[in-house]
Each structure stands twice: as structure tokens, then as C-alpha cells.
PDB file of C-alpha atoms and ligand atoms in Angstrom:
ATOM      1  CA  UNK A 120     -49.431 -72.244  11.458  1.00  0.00           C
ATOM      2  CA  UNK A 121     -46.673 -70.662  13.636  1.00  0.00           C
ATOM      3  CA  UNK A 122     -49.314 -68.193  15.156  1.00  0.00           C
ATOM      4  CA  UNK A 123     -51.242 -70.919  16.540  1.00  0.00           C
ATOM      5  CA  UNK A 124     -47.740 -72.247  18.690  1.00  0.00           C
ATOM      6  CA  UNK A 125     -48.043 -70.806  22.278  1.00  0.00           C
ATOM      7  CA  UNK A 126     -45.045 -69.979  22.840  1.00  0.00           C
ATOM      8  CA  UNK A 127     -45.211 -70.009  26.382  1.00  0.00           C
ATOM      9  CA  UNK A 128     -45.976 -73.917  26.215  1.00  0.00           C
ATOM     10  CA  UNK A 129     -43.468 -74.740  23.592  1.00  0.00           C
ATOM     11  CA  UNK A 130     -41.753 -78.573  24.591  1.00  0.00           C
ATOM     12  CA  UNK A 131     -38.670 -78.751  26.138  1.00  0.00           C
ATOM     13  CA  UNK A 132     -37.477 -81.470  25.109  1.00  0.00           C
ATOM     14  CA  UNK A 133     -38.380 -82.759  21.380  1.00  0.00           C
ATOM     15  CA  UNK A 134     -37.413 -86.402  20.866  1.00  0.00           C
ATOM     16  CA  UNK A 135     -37.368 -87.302  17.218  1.00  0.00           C
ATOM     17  CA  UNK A 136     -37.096 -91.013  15.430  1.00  0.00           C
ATOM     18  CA  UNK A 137     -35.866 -89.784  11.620  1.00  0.00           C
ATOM     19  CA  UNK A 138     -37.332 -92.346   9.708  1.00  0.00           C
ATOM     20  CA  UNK A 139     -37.648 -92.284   6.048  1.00  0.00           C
ATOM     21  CA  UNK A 140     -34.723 -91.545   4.406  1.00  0.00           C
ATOM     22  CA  UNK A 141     -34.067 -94.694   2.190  1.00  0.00           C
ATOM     23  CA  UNK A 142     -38.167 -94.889   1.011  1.00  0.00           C
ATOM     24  CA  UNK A 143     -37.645 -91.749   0.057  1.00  0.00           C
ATOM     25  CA  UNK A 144     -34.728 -91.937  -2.004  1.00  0.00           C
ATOM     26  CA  UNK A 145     -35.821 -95.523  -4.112  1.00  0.00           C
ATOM     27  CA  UNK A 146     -39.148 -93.103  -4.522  1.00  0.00           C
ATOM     28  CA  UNK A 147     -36.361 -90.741  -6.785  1.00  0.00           C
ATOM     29  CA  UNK A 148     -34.524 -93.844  -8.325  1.00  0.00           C
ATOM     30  CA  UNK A 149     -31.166 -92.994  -6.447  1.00  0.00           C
ATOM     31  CA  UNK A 150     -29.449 -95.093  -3.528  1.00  0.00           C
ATOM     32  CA  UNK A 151     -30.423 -94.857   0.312  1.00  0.00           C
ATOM     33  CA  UNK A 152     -28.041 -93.203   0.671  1.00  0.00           C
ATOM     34  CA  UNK A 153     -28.893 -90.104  -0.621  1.00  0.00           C
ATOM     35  CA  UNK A 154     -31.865 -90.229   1.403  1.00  0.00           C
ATOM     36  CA  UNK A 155     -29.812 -90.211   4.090  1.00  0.00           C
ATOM     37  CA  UNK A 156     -27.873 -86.985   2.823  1.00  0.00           C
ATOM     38  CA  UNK A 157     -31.087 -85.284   2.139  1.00  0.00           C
ATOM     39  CA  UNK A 158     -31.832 -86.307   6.130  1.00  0.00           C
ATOM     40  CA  UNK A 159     -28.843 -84.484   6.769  1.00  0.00           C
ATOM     41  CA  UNK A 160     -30.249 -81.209   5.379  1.00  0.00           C
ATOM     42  CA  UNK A 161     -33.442 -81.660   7.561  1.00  0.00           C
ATOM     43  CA  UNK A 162     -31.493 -82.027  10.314  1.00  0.00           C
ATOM     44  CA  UNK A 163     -29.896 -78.383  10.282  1.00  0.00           C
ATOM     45  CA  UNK A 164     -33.427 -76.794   9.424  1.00  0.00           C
ATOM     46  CA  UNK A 165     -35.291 -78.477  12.240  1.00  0.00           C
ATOM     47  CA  UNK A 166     -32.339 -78.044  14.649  1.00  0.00           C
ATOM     48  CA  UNK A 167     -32.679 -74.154  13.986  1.00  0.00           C
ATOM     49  CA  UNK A 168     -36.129 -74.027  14.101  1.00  0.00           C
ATOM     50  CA  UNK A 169     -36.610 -76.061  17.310  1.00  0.00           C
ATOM     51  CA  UNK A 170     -33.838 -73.025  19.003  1.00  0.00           C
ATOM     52  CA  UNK A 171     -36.271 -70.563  17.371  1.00  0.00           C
ATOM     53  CA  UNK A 172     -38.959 -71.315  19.167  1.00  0.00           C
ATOM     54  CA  UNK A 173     -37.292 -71.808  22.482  1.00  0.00           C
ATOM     55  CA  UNK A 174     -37.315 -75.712  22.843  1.00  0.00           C
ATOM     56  CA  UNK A 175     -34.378 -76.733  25.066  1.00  0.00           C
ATOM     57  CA  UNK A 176     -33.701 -80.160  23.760  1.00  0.00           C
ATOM     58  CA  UNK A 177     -33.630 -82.271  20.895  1.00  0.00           C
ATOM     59  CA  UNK A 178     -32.877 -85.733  20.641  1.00  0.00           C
ATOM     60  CA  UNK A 179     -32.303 -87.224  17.185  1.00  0.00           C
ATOM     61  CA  UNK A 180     -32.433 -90.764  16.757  1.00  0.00           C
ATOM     62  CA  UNK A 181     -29.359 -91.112  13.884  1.00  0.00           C
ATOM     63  CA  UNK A 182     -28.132 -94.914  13.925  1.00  0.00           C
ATOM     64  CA  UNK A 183     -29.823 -97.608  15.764  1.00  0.00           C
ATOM     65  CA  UNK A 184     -27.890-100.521  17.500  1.00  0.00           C
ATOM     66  CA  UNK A 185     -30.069-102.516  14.807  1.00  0.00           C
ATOM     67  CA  UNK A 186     -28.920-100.247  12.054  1.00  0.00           C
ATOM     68  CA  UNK A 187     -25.400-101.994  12.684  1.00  0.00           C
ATOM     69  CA  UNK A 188     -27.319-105.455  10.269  1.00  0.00           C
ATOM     70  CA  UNK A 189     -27.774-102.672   7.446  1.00  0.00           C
ATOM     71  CA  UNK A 190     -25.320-103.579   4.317  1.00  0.00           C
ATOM     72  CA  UNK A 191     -21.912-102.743   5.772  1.00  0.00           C
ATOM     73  CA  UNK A 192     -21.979 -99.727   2.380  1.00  0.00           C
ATOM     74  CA  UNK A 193     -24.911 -98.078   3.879  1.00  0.00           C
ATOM     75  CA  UNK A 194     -23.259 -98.453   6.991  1.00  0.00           C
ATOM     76  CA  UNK A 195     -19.913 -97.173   5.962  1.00  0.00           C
ATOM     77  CA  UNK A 196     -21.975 -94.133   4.155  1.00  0.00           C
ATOM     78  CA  UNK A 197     -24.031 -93.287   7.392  1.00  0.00           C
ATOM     79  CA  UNK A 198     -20.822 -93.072   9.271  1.00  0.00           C
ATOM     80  CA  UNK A 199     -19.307 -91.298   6.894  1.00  0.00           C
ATOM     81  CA  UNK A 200     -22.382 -88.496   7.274  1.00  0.00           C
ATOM     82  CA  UNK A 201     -21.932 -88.302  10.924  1.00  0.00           C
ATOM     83  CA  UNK A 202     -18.461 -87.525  10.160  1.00  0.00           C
ATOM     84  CA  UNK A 203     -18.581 -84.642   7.163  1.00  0.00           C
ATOM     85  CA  UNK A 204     -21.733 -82.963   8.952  1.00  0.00           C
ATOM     86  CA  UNK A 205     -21.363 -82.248  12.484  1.00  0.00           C
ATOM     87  CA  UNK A 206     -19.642 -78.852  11.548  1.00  0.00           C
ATOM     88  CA  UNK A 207     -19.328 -76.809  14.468  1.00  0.00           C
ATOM     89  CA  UNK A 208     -20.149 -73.450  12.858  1.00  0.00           C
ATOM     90  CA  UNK A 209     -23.419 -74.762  12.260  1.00  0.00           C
ATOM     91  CA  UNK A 210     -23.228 -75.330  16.092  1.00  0.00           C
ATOM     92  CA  UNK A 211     -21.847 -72.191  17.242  1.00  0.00           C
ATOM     93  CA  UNK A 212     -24.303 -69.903  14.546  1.00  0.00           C
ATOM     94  CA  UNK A 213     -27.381 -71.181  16.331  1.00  0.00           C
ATOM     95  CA  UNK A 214     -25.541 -71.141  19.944  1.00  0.00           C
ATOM     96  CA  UNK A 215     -26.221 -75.148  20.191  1.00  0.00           C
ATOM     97  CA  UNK A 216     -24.412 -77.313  22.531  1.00  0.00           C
ATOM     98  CA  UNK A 217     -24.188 -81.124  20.972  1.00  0.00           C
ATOM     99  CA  UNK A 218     -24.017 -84.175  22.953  1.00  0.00           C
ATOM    100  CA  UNK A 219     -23.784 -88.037  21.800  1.00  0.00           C
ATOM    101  CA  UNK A 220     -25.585 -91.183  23.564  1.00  0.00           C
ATOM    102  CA  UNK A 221     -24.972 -94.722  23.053  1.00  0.00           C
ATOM    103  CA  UNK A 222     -22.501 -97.827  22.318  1.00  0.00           C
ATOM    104  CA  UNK A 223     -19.852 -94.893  21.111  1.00  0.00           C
ATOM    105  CA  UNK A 224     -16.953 -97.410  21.548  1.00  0.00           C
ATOM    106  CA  UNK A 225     -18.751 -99.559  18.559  1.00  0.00           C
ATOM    107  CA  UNK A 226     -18.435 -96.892  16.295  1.00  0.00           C
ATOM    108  CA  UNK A 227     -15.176 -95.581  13.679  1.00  0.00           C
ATOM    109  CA  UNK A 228     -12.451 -93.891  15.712  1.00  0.00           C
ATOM    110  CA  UNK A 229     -12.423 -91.309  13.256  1.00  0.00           C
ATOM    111  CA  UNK A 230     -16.050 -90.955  14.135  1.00  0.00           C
ATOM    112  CA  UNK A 231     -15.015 -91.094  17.805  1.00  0.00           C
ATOM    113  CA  UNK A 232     -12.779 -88.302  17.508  1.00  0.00           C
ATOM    114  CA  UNK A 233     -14.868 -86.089  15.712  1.00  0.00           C
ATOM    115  CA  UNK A 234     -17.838 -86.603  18.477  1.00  0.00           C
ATOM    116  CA  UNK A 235     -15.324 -85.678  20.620  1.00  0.00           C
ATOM    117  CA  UNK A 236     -14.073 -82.788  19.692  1.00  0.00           C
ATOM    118  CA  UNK A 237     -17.576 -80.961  18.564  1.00  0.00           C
ATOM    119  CA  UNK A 238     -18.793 -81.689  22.273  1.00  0.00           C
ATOM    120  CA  UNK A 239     -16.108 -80.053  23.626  1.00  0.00           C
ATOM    121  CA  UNK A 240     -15.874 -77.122  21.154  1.00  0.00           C
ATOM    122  CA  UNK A 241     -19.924 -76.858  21.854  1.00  0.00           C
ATOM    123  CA  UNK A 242     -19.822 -77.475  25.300  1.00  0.00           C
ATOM    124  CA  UNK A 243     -20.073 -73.492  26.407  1.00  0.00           C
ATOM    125  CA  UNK A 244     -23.432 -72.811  24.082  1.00  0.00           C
ATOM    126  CA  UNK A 245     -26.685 -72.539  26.449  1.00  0.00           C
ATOM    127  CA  UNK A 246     -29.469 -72.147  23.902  1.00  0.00           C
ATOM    128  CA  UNK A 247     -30.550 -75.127  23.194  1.00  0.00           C
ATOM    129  CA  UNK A 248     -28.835 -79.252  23.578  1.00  0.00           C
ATOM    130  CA  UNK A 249     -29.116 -81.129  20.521  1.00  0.00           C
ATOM    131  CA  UNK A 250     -28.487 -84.983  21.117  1.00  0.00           C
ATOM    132  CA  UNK A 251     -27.834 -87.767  18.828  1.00  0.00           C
ATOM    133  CA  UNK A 252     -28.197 -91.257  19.833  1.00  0.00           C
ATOM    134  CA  UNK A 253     -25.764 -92.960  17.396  1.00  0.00           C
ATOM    135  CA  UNK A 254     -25.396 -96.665  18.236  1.00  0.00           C
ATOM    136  CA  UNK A 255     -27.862 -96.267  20.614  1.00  0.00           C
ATOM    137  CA  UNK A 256     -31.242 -98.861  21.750  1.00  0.00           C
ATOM    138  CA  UNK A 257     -33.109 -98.412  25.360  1.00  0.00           C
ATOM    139  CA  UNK A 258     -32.382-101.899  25.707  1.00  0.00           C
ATOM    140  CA  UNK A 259     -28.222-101.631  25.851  1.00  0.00           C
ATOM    141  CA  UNK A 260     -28.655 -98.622  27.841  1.00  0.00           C
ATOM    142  CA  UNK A 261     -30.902-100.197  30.429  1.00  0.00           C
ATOM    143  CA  UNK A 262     -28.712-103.366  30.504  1.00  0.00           C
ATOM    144  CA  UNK A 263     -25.642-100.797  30.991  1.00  0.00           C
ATOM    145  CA  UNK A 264     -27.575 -99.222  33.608  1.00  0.00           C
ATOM    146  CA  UNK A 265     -28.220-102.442  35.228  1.00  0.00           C
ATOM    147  CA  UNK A 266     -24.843-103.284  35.363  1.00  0.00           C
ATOM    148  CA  UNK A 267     -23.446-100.239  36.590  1.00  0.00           C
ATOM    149  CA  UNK A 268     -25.976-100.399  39.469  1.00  0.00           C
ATOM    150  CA  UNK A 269     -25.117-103.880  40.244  1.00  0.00           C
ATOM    151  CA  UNK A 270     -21.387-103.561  40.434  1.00  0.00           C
ATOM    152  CA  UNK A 271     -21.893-100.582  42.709  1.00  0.00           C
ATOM    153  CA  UNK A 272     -24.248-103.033  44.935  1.00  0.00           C
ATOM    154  CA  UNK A 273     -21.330-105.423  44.815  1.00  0.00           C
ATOM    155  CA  UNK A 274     -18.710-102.923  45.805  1.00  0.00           C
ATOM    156  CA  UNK A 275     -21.020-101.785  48.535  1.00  0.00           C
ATOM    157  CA  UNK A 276     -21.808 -98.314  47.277  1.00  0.00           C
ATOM    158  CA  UNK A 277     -24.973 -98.884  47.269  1.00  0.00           C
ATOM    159  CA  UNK A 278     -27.605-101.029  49.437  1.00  0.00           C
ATOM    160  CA  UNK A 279     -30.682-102.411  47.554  1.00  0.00           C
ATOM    161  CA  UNK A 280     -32.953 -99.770  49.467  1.00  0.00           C
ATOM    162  CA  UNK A 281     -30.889 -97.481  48.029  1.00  0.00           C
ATOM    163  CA  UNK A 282     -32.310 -98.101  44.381  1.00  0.00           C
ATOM    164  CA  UNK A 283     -35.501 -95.906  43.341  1.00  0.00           C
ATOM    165  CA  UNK A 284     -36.521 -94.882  39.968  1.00  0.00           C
ATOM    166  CA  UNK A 285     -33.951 -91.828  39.834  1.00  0.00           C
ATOM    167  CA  UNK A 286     -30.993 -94.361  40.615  1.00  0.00           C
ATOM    168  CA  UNK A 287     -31.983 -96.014  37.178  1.00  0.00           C
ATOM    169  CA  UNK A 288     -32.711 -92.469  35.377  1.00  0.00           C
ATOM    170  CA  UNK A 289     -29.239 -91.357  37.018  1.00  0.00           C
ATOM    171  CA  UNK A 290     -27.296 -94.212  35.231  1.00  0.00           C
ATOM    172  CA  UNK A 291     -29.002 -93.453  31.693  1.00  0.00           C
ATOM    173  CA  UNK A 292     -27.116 -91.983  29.048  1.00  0.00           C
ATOM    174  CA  UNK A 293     -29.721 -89.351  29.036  1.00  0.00           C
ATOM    175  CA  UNK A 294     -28.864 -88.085  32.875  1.00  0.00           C
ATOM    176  CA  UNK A 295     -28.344 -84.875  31.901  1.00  0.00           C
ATOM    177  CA  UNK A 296     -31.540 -84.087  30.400  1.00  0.00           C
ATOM    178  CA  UNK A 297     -35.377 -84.351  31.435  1.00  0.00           C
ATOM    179  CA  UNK A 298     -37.746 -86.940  29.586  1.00  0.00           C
ATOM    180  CA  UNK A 299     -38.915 -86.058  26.505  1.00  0.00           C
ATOM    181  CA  UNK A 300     -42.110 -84.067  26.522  1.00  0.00           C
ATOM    182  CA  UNK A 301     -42.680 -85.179  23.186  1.00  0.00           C
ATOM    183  CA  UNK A 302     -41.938 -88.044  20.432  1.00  0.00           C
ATOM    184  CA  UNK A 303     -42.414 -87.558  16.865  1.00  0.00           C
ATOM    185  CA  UNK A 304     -41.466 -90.512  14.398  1.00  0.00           C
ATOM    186  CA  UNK A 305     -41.805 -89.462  10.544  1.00  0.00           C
ATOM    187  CA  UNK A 306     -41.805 -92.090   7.848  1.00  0.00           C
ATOM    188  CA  UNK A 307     -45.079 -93.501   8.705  1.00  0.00           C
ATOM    189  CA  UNK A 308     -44.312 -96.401  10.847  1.00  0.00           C
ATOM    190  CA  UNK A 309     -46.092 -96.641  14.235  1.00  0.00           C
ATOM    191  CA  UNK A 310     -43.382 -98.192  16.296  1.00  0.00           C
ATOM    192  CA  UNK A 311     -40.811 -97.192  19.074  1.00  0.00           C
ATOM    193  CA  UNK A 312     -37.748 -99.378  17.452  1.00  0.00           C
ATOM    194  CA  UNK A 313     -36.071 -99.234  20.661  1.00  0.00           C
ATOM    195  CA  UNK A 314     -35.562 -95.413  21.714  1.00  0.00           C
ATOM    196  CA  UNK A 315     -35.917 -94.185  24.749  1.00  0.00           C
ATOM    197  CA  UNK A 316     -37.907 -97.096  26.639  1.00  0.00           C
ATOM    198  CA  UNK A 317     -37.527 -95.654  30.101  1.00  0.00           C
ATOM    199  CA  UNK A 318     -37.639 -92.156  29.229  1.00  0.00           C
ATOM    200  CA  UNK A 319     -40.612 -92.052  26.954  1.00  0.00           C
ATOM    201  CA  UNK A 320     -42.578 -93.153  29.980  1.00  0.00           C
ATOM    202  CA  UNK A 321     -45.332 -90.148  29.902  1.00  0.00           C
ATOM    203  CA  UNK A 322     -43.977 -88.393  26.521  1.00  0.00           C
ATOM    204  CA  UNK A 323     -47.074 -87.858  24.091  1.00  0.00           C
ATOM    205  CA  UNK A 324     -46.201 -89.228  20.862  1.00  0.00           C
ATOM    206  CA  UNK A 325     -47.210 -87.811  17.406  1.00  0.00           C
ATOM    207  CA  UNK A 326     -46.889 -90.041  14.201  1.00  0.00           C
ATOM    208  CA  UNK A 327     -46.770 -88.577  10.555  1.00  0.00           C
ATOM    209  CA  UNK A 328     -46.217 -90.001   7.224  1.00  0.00           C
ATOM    210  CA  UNK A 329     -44.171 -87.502   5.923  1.00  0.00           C
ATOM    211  CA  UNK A 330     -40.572 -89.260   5.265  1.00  0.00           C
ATOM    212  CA  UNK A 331     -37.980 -87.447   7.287  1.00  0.00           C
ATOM    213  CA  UNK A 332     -36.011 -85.496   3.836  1.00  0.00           C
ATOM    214  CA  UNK A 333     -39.576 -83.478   3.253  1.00  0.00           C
ATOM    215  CA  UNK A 334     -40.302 -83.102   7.054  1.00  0.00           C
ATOM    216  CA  UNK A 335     -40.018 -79.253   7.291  1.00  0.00           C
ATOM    217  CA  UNK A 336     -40.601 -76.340   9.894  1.00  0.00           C
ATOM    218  CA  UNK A 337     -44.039 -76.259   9.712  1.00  0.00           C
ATOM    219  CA  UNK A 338     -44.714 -80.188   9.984  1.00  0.00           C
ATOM    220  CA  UNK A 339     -42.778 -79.484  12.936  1.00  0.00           C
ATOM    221  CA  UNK A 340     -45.441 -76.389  13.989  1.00  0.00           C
ATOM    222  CA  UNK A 341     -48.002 -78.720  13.443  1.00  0.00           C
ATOM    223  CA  UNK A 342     -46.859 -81.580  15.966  1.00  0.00           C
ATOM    224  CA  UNK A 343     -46.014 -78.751  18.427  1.00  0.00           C
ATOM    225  CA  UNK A 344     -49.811 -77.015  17.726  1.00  0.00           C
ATOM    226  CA  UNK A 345     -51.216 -81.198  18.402  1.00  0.00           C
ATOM    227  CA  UNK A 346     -48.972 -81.321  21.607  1.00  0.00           C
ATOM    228  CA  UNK A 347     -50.425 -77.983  23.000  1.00  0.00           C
ATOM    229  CA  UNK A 348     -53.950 -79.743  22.139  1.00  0.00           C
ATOM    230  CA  UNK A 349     -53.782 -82.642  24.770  1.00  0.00           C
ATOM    231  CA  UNK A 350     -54.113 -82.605  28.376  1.00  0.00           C
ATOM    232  CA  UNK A 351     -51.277 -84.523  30.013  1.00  0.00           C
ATOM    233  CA  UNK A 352     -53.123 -85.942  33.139  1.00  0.00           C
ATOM    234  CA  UNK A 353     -49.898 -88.041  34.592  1.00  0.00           C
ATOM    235  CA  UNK A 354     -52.967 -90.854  35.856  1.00  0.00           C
ATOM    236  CA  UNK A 355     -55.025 -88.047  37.598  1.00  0.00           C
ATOM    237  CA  UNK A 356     -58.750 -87.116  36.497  1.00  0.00           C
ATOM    238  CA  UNK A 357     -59.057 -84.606  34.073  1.00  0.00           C
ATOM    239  CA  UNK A 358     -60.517 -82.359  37.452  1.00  0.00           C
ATOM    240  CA  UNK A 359     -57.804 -82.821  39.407  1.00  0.00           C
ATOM    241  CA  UNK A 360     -55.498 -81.384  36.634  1.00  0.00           C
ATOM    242  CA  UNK A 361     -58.030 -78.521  35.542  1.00  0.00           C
ATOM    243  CA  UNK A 362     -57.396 -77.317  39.135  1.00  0.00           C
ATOM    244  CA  UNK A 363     -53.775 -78.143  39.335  1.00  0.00           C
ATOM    245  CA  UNK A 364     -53.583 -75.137  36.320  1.00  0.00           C
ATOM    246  CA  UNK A 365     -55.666 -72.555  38.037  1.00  0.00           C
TER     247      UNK A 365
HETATM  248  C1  LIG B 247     -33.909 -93.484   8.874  1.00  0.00           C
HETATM  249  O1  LIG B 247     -34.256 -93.768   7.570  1.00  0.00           O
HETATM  250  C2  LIG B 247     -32.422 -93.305   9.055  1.00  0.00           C
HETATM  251  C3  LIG B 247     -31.759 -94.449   9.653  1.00  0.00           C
HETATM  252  C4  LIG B 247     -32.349 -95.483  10.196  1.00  0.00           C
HETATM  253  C5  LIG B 247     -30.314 -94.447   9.647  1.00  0.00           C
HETATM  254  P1  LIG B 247     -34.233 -95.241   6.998  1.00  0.00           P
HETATM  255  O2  LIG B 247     -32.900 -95.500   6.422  1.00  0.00           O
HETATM  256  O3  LIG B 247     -34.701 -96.222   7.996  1.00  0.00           O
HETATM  257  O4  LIG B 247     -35.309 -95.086   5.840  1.00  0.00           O
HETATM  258  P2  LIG B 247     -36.439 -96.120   5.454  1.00  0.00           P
HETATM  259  O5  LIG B 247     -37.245 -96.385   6.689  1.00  0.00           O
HETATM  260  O6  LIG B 247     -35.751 -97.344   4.943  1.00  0.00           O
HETATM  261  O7  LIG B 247     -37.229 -95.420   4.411  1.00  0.00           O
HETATM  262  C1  LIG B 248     -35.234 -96.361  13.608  1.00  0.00           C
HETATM  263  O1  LIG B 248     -35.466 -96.497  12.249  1.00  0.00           O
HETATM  264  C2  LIG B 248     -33.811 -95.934  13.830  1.00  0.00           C
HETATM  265  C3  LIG B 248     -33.464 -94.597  13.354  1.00  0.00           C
HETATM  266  C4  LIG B 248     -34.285 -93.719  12.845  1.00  0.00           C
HETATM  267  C5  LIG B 248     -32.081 -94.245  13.482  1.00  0.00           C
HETATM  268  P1  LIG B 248     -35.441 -97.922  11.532  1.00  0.00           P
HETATM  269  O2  LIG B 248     -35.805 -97.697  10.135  1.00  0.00           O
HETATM  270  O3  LIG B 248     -34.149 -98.594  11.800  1.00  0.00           O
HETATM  271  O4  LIG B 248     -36.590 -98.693  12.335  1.00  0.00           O
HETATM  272  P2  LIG B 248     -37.378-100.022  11.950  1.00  0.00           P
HETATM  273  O5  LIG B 248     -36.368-101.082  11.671  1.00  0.00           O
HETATM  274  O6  LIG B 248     -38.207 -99.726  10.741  1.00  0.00           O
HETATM  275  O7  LIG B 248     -38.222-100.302  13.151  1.00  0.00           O
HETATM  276 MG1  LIG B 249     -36.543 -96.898   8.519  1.00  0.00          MG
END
């Protein structure tokens, strides 16, 4: 499978929605959250494979604003992964720099801290970015958006000409990174739940039914190998963009 990546047209920027975790651990008789321990695994495999093959960055959705309903112990155990995993050696081995978006203020201050501290002992590494959106739905972050744009209208920053698309994309969470070439949910479910509304604009998306604790390098080859496949045509004829790559 990996021969058939080209390398040269690898995504550079990889969203994924992790989705499977707790179907996959009632399949084994054991609670969610194992599942969600066995995600963690998946997590460093895919995150090393993805700086293998030169993506840039990768954006794991790890704990919806949603998620927050779960029962407050599968809560308290997902928090409690965020907090025994992000181990910077992991971070500094592969030369990964790690970022967080959304509601961070919601979350554990222990949590917090920890967040903290691995962005800033990551910030240096240049290979790849690996985001998680913890807390996180398009929905808060475009109503945060909104509001920081509005008070800036109010304390006459800005005028209403001055707003265009990038003044929205500027006051994302995501402004330090381009849209995500491509989406890929595991777990089966053909939904967006919320990620990455305005960003996901002209991503190609790629569903498989694999739950997220099997999903392994070369599932990840093989949504890569479908991405290369498609011609992304931005609204333009399929001429137009055959000549565009002459
Ligand atoms: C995804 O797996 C991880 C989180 C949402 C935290 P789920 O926990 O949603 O697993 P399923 O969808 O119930 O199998
Ligand atoms: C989406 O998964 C959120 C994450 C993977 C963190 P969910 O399992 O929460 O999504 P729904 O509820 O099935 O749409
Ligand atoms: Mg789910």
C-alpha cells in the first residue's frame, strides 16, 4: 500500500474525528473506557506515521463540547487520559510540536497545566503540528469568533467593511494552521458532530468503519492513496483545473 502514496502529494493537513472507542470496547466485554485507552495507543502510531510521510498537520478530534453529557466517570477517565498521555518524549522523539483548541477554561486545571506546559516544552519542534481539539465544537468557536469581532467593531477597531472571510478564519482557534486538506472519521458514522464547520469548507472527506483502536498505518495509506484519487476542482470545470496542473 505505501508504494502507491505519492509522496510528493501527501496532505498537509490530516483532520481526524476518532470515533469508536467505546463500540469497540463493549465488542471485548470491558468498559469504554478501555476503548478509550486503546485510542490512546492509536494515537502515538498514527501521529508517527503521519510525520513519516511528511504531513504537516494533524488535528485530532479528542473530547467534544457534547462529550461534556457523557457519565461524569467516563468523563473523569477521558480527562484523566489527556493527562497521563501527552508525554513529551513521545513529542520530542518524533520532533512534534503540540497545540490545544477549544473551551480549555472548561476543562481540569490539572489538565490545564499539563496542556500548558507540553506546548511550551514542544513549541521549538518543526516537523510536524499535532492538534487536539479538547472541549472543542465549530459552533463555540464561531460564536467566540463572532464575539471577538463584534467587540472589536464596538471598540472601533474595526469598521464592518473591514470584515472578509480571513477576519473570521483569523479569529478561529485554528489561525495558525491552513484548512484541512482532508477529513477522515473512523467508527462508521457518516456525520461531522460539530468539527471544524468553517474550516472543512473544501476538505475531501473519507469515511471508514474501522473503530478508531484497530485503525492502523495502512488504513491511514489507504485514505491518503483515495485522497490522491480525486480531483479537487474548488467549483471550476474539470478543464480548467487539468490546465491549471500543466
Ligand atoms: C470516540 O469514541 C472518543 C470520544 C468521543 C471521546 P466514542 O467514545 O465516541 O466511541 P463510540 O462511538 O461510543 O464507539
Ligand atoms: C465525535 O464523536 C467527538 C469525538 C470523536 C471526540 P462522538 O461519538 O461524540 O459523536 P456522535 O455523538 O456520535 O455524533
Ligand atoms: Mg462515538
Amino acid at each position: 500500500m505505501a508504494e502507491e502514496i505519492d509522496i510528493k502529494r501527501v496532505p498537509q493537513h490530516i483532520a481526524i474525528i476518532m470515533d469508536g472507542n467505546g463500540r469497540w470496547a463493549t465488542e471485548r466485554n470491558k468498559p469504554r473506557s478501555y476503548g478509550h485507552q486503546a485510542g490512546v495507543e492509536t494515537v502515538r502510531r498514527i501521529t508517527s506515521e503521519c510525520t513519516r510521510l511528511g504531513v504537516k498537520y494533524l488535528t485530532l478530534y479528542t473530547f467534544s463540547t457534547e462529550n461534556w453529557n457523557r457519565p461524569s466517570d467516563e468523563v473523569a477517565a477521558l480527562m484523566g487520559l489527556v493527562l497521563t498521555s501527552l508525554e513529551d518524549e513521545i513529542f520530542m522523539k518524533n520532533d512534534v510540536r503540540f497545540r490545544v483548541i477549544g473551551d480549555i477554561g472548561r476543562l481540569p486545571e490539572a489538565v490545564q497545566k499539563k496542556l500548558q506546559e507540553t506546548m511550551e516544552h514542544t513549541a521549538k519542534n518543526t516537523t510536524m503540528t499535532m492538534v487536539i481539539a479538547l472541549s472543542y465544537s465549530a459552533r463555540w468557536e464561531i460564536t467566540e469568533a463572532t464575539r471577538r469581532i463584534a467587540k472589536q467593531l464596538q471598540d472601533k477597531i474595526l469598521t464592518l467593511d473591514d470584515i472578509t472571510e480571513e477576519t473570521l478564519s483569523e479569529n478561529m482557534n485554528t489561525n495558525f494552521m491552513p484548512d484541512p486538506d482532508l477529513l477522515i472519521r473512523t467508527g462508521g458514522e457518516l456525520r461531522i458532530s460539530n468539527y471544524l464547520l468553517w474550516q472543512l469548507a473544501y476538505s475531501e472527506l473519507y469515511f471508514c468503519d474501522t473503530y478508531w483502536p484497530d485503525f492502523r498505518e495502512n488504513d491511514l495509506q489507504q485514505a491518503i492513496v483515495s485522497f490522491q484519487s480525486r480531483q479537487r476542482r474548488f467549483g471550476k470545470t474539470e478543464t480548467q483545473v487539468e490546465n491549471e496542473n500543466k
